[in-house]
Coordinates of C-alpha atoms and ligand atoms in Angstrom, one line a residue:
M1 CA 52.0 -89.8 74.4
T2 CA 52.2 -86.9 72.3
V3 CA 55.3 -85.7 70.1
D4 CA 56.1 -82.2 69.7
V5 CA 57.1 -81.2 66.2
V6 CA 58.8 -78.0 66.7
L7 CA 59.6 -75.6 64.0
G8 CA 60.2 -71.9 63.1
T9 CA 61.6 -71.2 59.7
R10 CA 61.0 -71.9 55.9
P11 CA 63.4 -75.1 55.8
E12 CA 62.1 -76.7 58.9
I13 CA 58.6 -76.5 57.7
I14 CA 59.4 -78.0 54.5
K15 CA 61.7 -80.9 56.3
M16 CA 59.3 -81.7 59.2
A17 CA 56.3 -81.7 56.4
P18 CA 57.2 -85.9 56.0
V19 CA 57.6 -86.3 59.7
V20 CA 53.9 -85.0 60.3
E21 CA 52.8 -86.9 57.4
A22 CA 54.2 -90.1 59.1
L23 CA 52.6 -89.0 62.3
K24 CA 49.4 -88.8 60.8
A25 CA 49.6 -92.2 58.8
K26 CA 50.3 -93.8 62.0
D27 CA 47.6 -92.1 63.8
M28 CA 49.7 -90.9 66.5
D29 CA 49.2 -87.7 68.7
Y30 CA 51.0 -84.7 68.0
R31 CA 51.4 -81.1 68.1
I32 CA 53.0 -78.5 65.9
V33 CA 54.8 -75.9 67.9
H34 CA 55.9 -72.8 65.4
T35 CA 58.1 -70.5 67.3
G36 CA 57.4 -67.7 64.9
Q37 CA 61.0 -67.1 63.9
H38 CA 59.9 -66.7 60.3
Y39 CA 56.5 -64.7 60.4
D40 CA 56.2 -63.4 56.9
K41 CA 53.5 -65.3 54.9
N42 CA 55.8 -66.1 52.1
L43 CA 58.5 -67.7 54.8
S44 CA 55.6 -69.7 56.5
E45 CA 52.1 -69.7 56.1
N46 CA 52.3 -70.5 52.6
F47 CA 54.4 -73.7 53.1
F48 CA 51.6 -75.0 55.3
D49 CA 49.4 -74.5 52.5
D50 CA 51.6 -75.7 49.8
L51 CA 52.7 -78.9 51.8
Q52 CA 48.8 -79.4 53.2
L53 CA 50.0 -79.6 56.8
P54 CA 47.8 -78.6 59.7
R55 CA 48.0 -75.1 61.3
P56 CA 50.5 -75.0 64.0
D57 CA 48.8 -75.7 67.7
A58 CA 50.6 -73.1 68.8
F59 CA 52.4 -70.1 67.2
L60 CA 54.7 -68.5 69.8
E61 CA 55.4 -65.0 68.2
V62 CA 59.3 -64.9 68.6
G63 CA 60.0 -63.1 65.6
S64 CA 63.3 -61.5 64.8
G65 CA 65.9 -60.2 67.2
S66 CA 69.7 -60.8 68.0
Q67 CA 71.0 -64.3 67.9
S68 CA 70.6 -64.4 71.8
E69 CA 67.4 -62.6 72.1
Q70 CA 65.8 -64.8 69.5
T71 CA 67.3 -68.1 71.1
A72 CA 66.2 -67.1 74.8
K73 CA 62.8 -65.7 73.8
A74 CA 62.3 -69.2 71.7
M75 CA 63.4 -71.1 75.1
M76 CA 61.2 -69.2 77.5
L77 CA 58.3 -69.7 75.1
L78 CA 58.8 -73.3 74.6
E79 CA 59.6 -74.1 77.7
K80 CA 56.2 -72.8 78.7
D81 CA 54.3 -74.6 76.2
F82 CA 56.0 -77.9 76.7
M83 CA 54.9 -77.6 80.4
D84 CA 51.4 -76.5 79.5
F85 CA 51.0 -79.5 77.0
P86 CA 53.6 -81.9 78.2
P87 CA 55.0 -84.2 75.4
S88 CA 56.7 -87.4 75.4
I89 CA 59.1 -86.6 72.7
V90 CA 59.9 -83.3 71.2
L91 CA 61.3 -83.2 67.7
V92 CA 63.6 -80.5 66.2
Q93 CA 65.2 -80.3 63.0
G94 CA 68.5 -78.6 61.5
D95 CA 70.5 -76.0 62.9
T96 CA 68.3 -72.9 63.8
N97 CA 67.9 -70.6 66.7
T98 CA 64.7 -72.5 67.3
V99 CA 66.3 -76.0 67.3
L100 CA 68.8 -74.7 70.0
A101 CA 66.0 -73.6 72.1
G102 CA 63.8 -76.4 71.5
A103 CA 66.4 -78.9 72.4
L104 CA 67.7 -77.0 75.6
A105 CA 64.2 -76.4 77.0
G106 CA 63.2 -80.0 76.1
V107 CA 66.2 -81.7 77.9
K108 CA 65.9 -79.6 80.9
L109 CA 62.4 -80.5 81.4
G110 CA 63.5 -84.2 81.2
I111 CA 61.8 -84.6 77.9
T112 CA 63.3 -87.0 75.2
V113 CA 64.4 -85.1 72.5
G114 CA 65.0 -86.1 69.1
H115 CA 67.4 -84.1 66.4
V116 CA 66.4 -84.5 63.0
E117 CA 69.5 -83.8 60.5
A118 CA 71.8 -84.6 63.2
G119 CA 75.6 -85.2 62.7
L120 CA 76.2 -82.1 60.1
R121 CA 79.4 -80.1 60.5
S122 CA 81.0 -77.2 58.7
Y123 CA 83.7 -76.6 60.9
D124 CA 83.4 -72.8 59.9
K125 CA 83.2 -70.8 63.5
R126 CA 81.5 -67.8 61.6
M127 CA 78.1 -69.5 61.3
P128 CA 75.6 -69.2 64.1
E129 CA 74.1 -72.5 62.9
E130 CA 77.5 -74.6 63.6
Y131 CA 77.1 -73.9 67.1
N132 CA 73.3 -74.7 67.1
R133 CA 73.7 -78.1 65.4
R134 CA 76.8 -79.0 67.8
V135 CA 75.0 -78.0 71.0
A136 CA 71.7 -79.8 69.7
D137 CA 73.6 -83.1 68.7
H138 CA 75.3 -83.2 72.1
I139 CA 72.3 -82.8 74.1
S140 CA 69.9 -84.8 72.2
D141 CA 68.5 -88.1 73.3
L142 CA 67.6 -89.4 69.9
L143 CA 70.2 -88.4 66.6
F144 CA 68.4 -88.7 63.1
A145 CA 71.6 -89.1 61.0
P146 CA 70.9 -88.6 57.3
T147 CA 74.2 -90.1 56.0
P148 CA 76.7 -92.7 57.1
G149 CA 79.1 -89.4 57.3
S150 CA 77.0 -87.8 59.7
V151 CA 76.7 -91.2 61.7
K152 CA 80.4 -91.2 61.7
I153 CA 80.7 -87.5 62.7
L154 CA 78.5 -88.2 65.6
E155 CA 80.3 -91.4 66.9
D156 CA 83.5 -89.6 66.7
E157 CA 82.4 -86.8 69.0
H158 CA 81.3 -89.4 71.6
I159 CA 77.4 -88.3 71.4
W160 CA 75.4 -89.4 74.7
G161 CA 72.5 -90.0 72.4
E162 CA 71.1 -93.0 70.3
I163 CA 72.2 -92.7 66.6
H164 CA 70.2 -93.8 63.9
M165 CA 70.6 -93.6 60.3
T166 CA 67.5 -92.3 58.6
G167 CA 68.3 -90.4 55.5
N168 CA 67.2 -86.6 55.2
T169 CA 63.4 -85.6 55.1
V170 CA 64.2 -83.1 52.5
I171 CA 64.5 -86.1 49.9
D172 CA 60.9 -87.2 51.1
S173 CA 59.8 -83.9 50.3
A174 CA 61.3 -83.3 47.0
N175 CA 59.8 -86.6 45.7
L176 CA 56.5 -86.1 47.2
Y177 CA 55.7 -82.9 46.0
A178 CA 57.8 -82.4 42.7
P179 CA 54.9 -84.0 40.7
L180 CA 52.5 -81.8 42.3
A181 CA 54.6 -78.9 41.8
E182 CA 54.7 -79.0 38.0
E183 CA 50.7 -79.2 38.3
N184 CA 50.0 -76.4 40.4
S185 CA 52.9 -73.9 39.7
S186 CA 52.8 -71.1 37.0
I187 CA 55.9 -69.3 38.2
L188 CA 57.8 -69.9 34.8
E189 CA 55.5 -67.2 33.4
Q190 CA 58.0 -64.9 35.1
A191 CA 61.2 -66.5 34.2
P192 CA 63.2 -66.2 31.1
D193 CA 63.3 -69.3 29.0
E194 CA 67.0 -70.0 30.3
Y195 CA 68.2 -69.0 33.6
I196 CA 70.6 -69.6 36.3
L197 CA 68.8 -70.0 39.8
V198 CA 70.3 -67.9 42.6
T199 CA 69.5 -67.7 46.2
A200 CA 71.6 -66.3 49.1
H201 CA 70.7 -65.6 52.6
R202 CA 73.5 -66.8 55.1
A203 CA 74.4 -64.3 57.4
E204 CA 78.6 -64.8 56.7
N205 CA 77.8 -63.8 53.1
V206 CA 74.8 -61.1 53.0
D207 CA 76.0 -59.2 56.2
D208 CA 79.3 -58.8 54.7
P209 CA 79.3 -55.8 52.3
E210 CA 82.3 -56.9 50.3
V211 CA 80.7 -60.7 49.8
L212 CA 77.4 -58.8 48.9
K213 CA 78.7 -56.5 46.5
G214 CA 80.6 -59.5 44.7
L215 CA 77.1 -61.2 44.5
V216 CA 75.4 -58.1 43.0
H217 CA 78.3 -58.3 40.4
I218 CA 78.1 -61.8 39.5
C219 CA 74.3 -61.5 39.0
Q220 CA 74.7 -58.5 36.7
N221 CA 77.5 -60.4 34.6
A222 CA 76.4 -64.1 34.7
P223 CA 76.5 -65.6 31.1
M224 CA 72.7 -66.5 31.4
P225 CA 69.8 -64.6 32.9
I226 CA 69.4 -64.7 36.8
V227 CA 66.4 -65.5 38.7
Y228 CA 66.8 -64.7 42.2
P229 CA 64.0 -65.1 44.8
I230 CA 65.6 -63.0 47.5
H231 CA 65.4 -63.4 51.4
P232 CA 64.2 -60.7 53.2
R233 CA 67.5 -60.7 55.1
T234 CA 69.3 -60.1 51.9
V235 CA 66.9 -57.3 51.0
K236 CA 67.4 -55.5 54.3
R237 CA 71.3 -55.7 53.8
L238 CA 71.4 -54.5 50.3
K239 CA 69.2 -51.7 50.8
E240 CA 71.4 -50.8 54.0
F241 CA 74.5 -51.1 52.1
G242 CA 73.0 -48.9 48.9
M243 CA 73.4 -52.1 46.7
Y244 CA 69.5 -52.7 46.1
E245 CA 69.0 -50.7 42.7
G246 CA 71.9 -52.2 41.4
L247 CA 70.6 -55.7 41.6
S248 CA 66.6 -55.2 40.9
G249 CA 67.7 -52.6 37.9
S250 CA 70.1 -55.0 36.2
S251 CA 68.5 -56.1 32.9
N252 CA 70.0 -59.6 33.7
V253 CA 68.3 -60.3 36.9
T254 CA 64.8 -61.3 37.6
L255 CA 64.2 -60.6 41.4
L256 CA 61.2 -62.4 43.0
P257 CA 60.0 -62.3 46.5
P258 CA 60.3 -65.8 48.3
V259 CA 58.4 -68.3 46.5
G260 CA 56.3 -71.2 47.5
Y261 CA 57.7 -74.6 47.7
F262 CA 55.9 -75.8 44.4
D263 CA 57.1 -72.6 42.6
F264 CA 60.8 -73.2 44.1
I265 CA 60.5 -76.9 43.0
V266 CA 59.8 -75.7 39.3
L267 CA 62.2 -73.0 39.2
M268 CA 64.9 -75.4 40.4
R269 CA 63.8 -78.3 37.7
H270 CA 63.9 -75.8 34.7
S271 CA 67.2 -73.8 35.7
G272 CA 70.3 -74.3 33.8
L273 CA 72.4 -74.3 37.0
I274 CA 71.8 -73.3 40.5
L275 CA 74.1 -70.7 42.4
T276 CA 73.1 -70.9 46.4
D277 CA 74.3 -70.7 49.9
S278 CA 71.5 -72.7 50.7
G279 CA 71.7 -76.0 52.8
G280 CA 68.6 -77.7 51.9
I281 CA 68.9 -77.0 48.1
Q282 CA 72.3 -78.6 47.9
E283 CA 70.5 -81.6 49.2
E284 CA 67.4 -81.1 46.9
A285 CA 69.6 -80.9 44.0
T286 CA 70.6 -84.4 44.5
A287 CA 67.2 -85.8 44.5
E288 CA 66.0 -87.8 41.6
S289 CA 63.1 -85.4 40.9
I290 CA 65.1 -82.3 40.8
A291 CA 68.9 -83.5 39.7
K292 CA 70.8 -80.3 39.2
K293 CA 74.2 -79.1 39.4
V294 CA 74.8 -76.6 42.2
I295 CA 77.6 -74.0 42.6
V296 CA 77.9 -73.5 46.2
F297 CA 78.2 -69.8 47.3
R298 CA 80.3 -70.6 50.3
Q299 CA 84.0 -71.5 51.4
N300 CA 82.9 -74.7 52.8
T301 CA 79.8 -77.0 53.4
E302 CA 78.3 -79.4 55.9
R303 CA 76.8 -81.2 53.0
P304 CA 80.1 -83.0 51.3
E305 CA 77.9 -85.7 50.3
A306 CA 76.5 -83.5 47.6
V307 CA 80.1 -82.8 46.4
D308 CA 81.2 -86.4 46.4
S309 CA 78.1 -87.3 44.4
G310 CA 78.8 -84.6 41.9
H311 CA 76.1 -82.3 42.3
A312 CA 77.7 -79.6 44.0
I313 CA 80.9 -77.7 43.6
I314 CA 82.3 -75.4 46.6
G315 CA 82.8 -72.3 44.7
G316 CA 83.6 -69.8 47.4
T317 CA 82.6 -66.2 47.1
D318 CA 85.2 -64.7 44.6
P319 CA 83.0 -63.2 42.0
T320 CA 85.7 -63.9 39.0
T321 CA 85.9 -67.7 40.3
I322 CA 82.1 -67.9 40.4
L323 CA 81.7 -66.5 36.9
A324 CA 84.4 -68.8 35.8
L325 CA 82.6 -71.6 37.5
L326 CA 79.1 -70.5 36.2
N327 CA 80.5 -70.7 32.4
E328 CA 82.2 -74.0 32.8
N329 CA 79.2 -75.6 34.4
L330 CA 76.2 -74.3 32.1
D331 CA 76.7 -77.2 29.5
T332 CA 78.1 -79.8 31.7
P333 CA 75.6 -82.9 32.2
V334 CA 73.8 -83.3 35.3
P335 CA 75.1 -86.2 37.4
T336 CA 73.1 -89.4 37.2
T337 CA 74.1 -90.8 40.7
E338 CA 71.6 -91.6 43.1
T339 CA 71.0 -89.1 46.1
P340 CA 73.2 -89.6 48.6
F341 CA 70.5 -88.4 51.2
G342 CA 68.4 -91.1 51.6
D343 CA 65.4 -93.3 50.0
G344 CA 62.8 -90.7 50.6
K345 CA 61.7 -92.7 53.5
A346 CA 63.1 -90.5 56.4
G347 CA 60.1 -89.0 58.0
E348 CA 58.5 -92.8 58.4
R349 CA 61.8 -94.0 59.9
I350 CA 61.8 -91.0 62.1
V351 CA 58.4 -91.7 63.4
G352 CA 58.8 -95.3 63.6
I353 CA 61.7 -94.9 66.4
C354 CA 59.6 -92.7 68.1
Q355 CA 56.6 -94.8 68.3
S356 CA 58.9 -97.6 69.7
K357 CA 60.3 -95.4 71.9
M358 CA 57.1 -94.4 73.7
S359 CA 55.9 -98.2 73.5
N360 CA 58.9 -99.1 75.6
Ligands
UD1_401 C1 67.3 -68.3 59.5 C2 68.4 -69.3 60.2 C3 69.1 -70.2 58.9 C4 68.3 -70.6 57.9 C5 67.4 -69.6 57.7 C6 66.1 -70.0 56.4 C7 69.2 -69.2 62.5 C8 70.6 -68.5 63.0 N1 69.7 -69.1 61.1 O1 68.2 -67.4 59.0 O2 70.0 -71.1 59.4 O3 69.2 -71.2 56.7 O4 66.5 -69.1 58.7 O5 65.7 -69.1 55.6 O6 68.5 -69.5 63.1 N2 62.9 -61.5 58.3 C9 61.8 -60.8 57.8 N3 60.5 -61.7 58.0 C10 60.5 -63.0 58.3 C11 61.6 -63.5 59.1 C12 63.0 -62.5 59.0 O7 61.7 -59.8 57.0 O8 59.7 -63.7 58.8 C13 64.2 -60.6 58.3 C14 64.3 -59.9 59.6 O9 65.0 -58.7 59.1 C15 65.4 -60.9 60.2 C16 66.2 -61.3 59.1 O10 65.2 -61.6 58.2 O11 66.0 -59.8 61.0 C17 67.0 -62.6 59.7 O12 66.1 -63.4 60.1 P1 66.6 -64.8 61.3 O13 65.4 -65.6 61.5 O14 67.0 -63.9 62.3 O15 67.4 -65.5 60.3 P2 67.7 -66.2 58.8 O16 68.6 -65.1 58.2 O17 66.1 -66.1 58.2
UDP402 N1 62.9 -72.3 49.0 C1 61.3 -72.0 48.9 N2 61.5 -70.9 48.2 C2 62.3 -69.8 48.2 C3 63.7 -70.3 48.4 C4 63.8 -71.7 48.8 O1 60.5 -72.6 48.8 O2 61.9 -68.9 47.5 C5 63.0 -73.7 49.6 C6 63.8 -74.5 49.3 O3 63.4 -75.6 48.3 C7 64.7 -75.6 50.0 C8 64.4 -74.4 51.5 O4 63.5 -73.6 50.8 O5 63.8 -76.5 50.4 C9 65.9 -73.9 51.7 O6 65.4 -72.9 52.9 P1 66.8 -72.0 53.1 O7 67.5 -71.7 51.9 O8 66.0 -70.4 53.5 O9 67.5 -72.3 54.2 P2 68.6 -73.5 54.5 O10 68.3 -74.9 54.0 O11 69.8 -73.0 54.1 O12 68.5 -73.6 55.9

């Protein structure tokens, strides 16, 4: 009667941490199975330390590769792991290649699969994540949807599995770790007094030289200094396109390696504004413990709830528009509306549902 918690990337570690905490609290048997999609210390191991998670029971060393190569390798290795250590339930989280691989490998072995963060849609065909989450939703047995909007999407698509509205586990994490973050982080020593926090790593942005050139221009000309903990995918593309020096050499930009969760929470909390294409950051910004305004560096979002609550603005990727939005929003008050992503008890709820399924 084991629950397998499958994860592979930075956001999955952060968002599965509350699930692991709840499994521990209920004294249930579980295994953490890490595909190794992310393998750098600062995208993986450091998060196990910050979040005080047990080390993975299996690390499958899938590594980087093309979309199909990475997904196929993860499927093969997960299938073997599930056969060697048969779980009662496999939990996957989000929309990465690890999620697609875990859900497919699980259902094909007849294992109950639960999809955490089900029912999100960007309707953007350029995004690999859109295919991953759609397939994961349609094949999973248990759909843990964060909001009423995501429940409705799943119902309208006539999903086969059982839908449960749970909230998003990222709110559990933000609330749980924000006080610890302030105590444990000294990251502000590396940042100017006032700054705009930037992250961008989405394939449809950073793999496109025009969009990336625009982002460099935005950072160089922003109305407040930029702090940018940069994802390795973006570094790789900047170097390939000959744009790295333009960003790293700008006096307006503090470029950091990807930082740990405590450091990132502190950077969010003390920023004037956030500019990002990240999914998780759009959600975290609505948490009471973070409460920031976010300009979304994308044409669309699968998290419209953050726009409705007044925390997020979809900015697109045009540099002139983004610079105008940064100027306009620097001095506007942060919305005081409650987060639309749940009450911080999503992990507990998800594990409670798994427990009741296993005792049936
Ligand atoms: C993946 C997810 C994305 C998620 C992001 C979280 C998919 C399709 N994409 O994107 O949804 O938002 O993780 O950060 O699953 N690299 C390293 N070190 C690492 C890992 C990656 O240097 O530890 C570099 C490699 O050059 C690699 C590139 O980053 O080719 C992209 O990594 P990959 O896992 O394919 O996708 P992400 O862009 O990280
Ligand atoms: N994050 C972090 N350090 C960083 C950048 C982000 O800890 O340098 C955290 C952030 O708080 C959020 C998650 O990583 O919880 C988001 O990950 P990412 O943007 O890579 O993925 P996405 O959410 O877009 O899938």
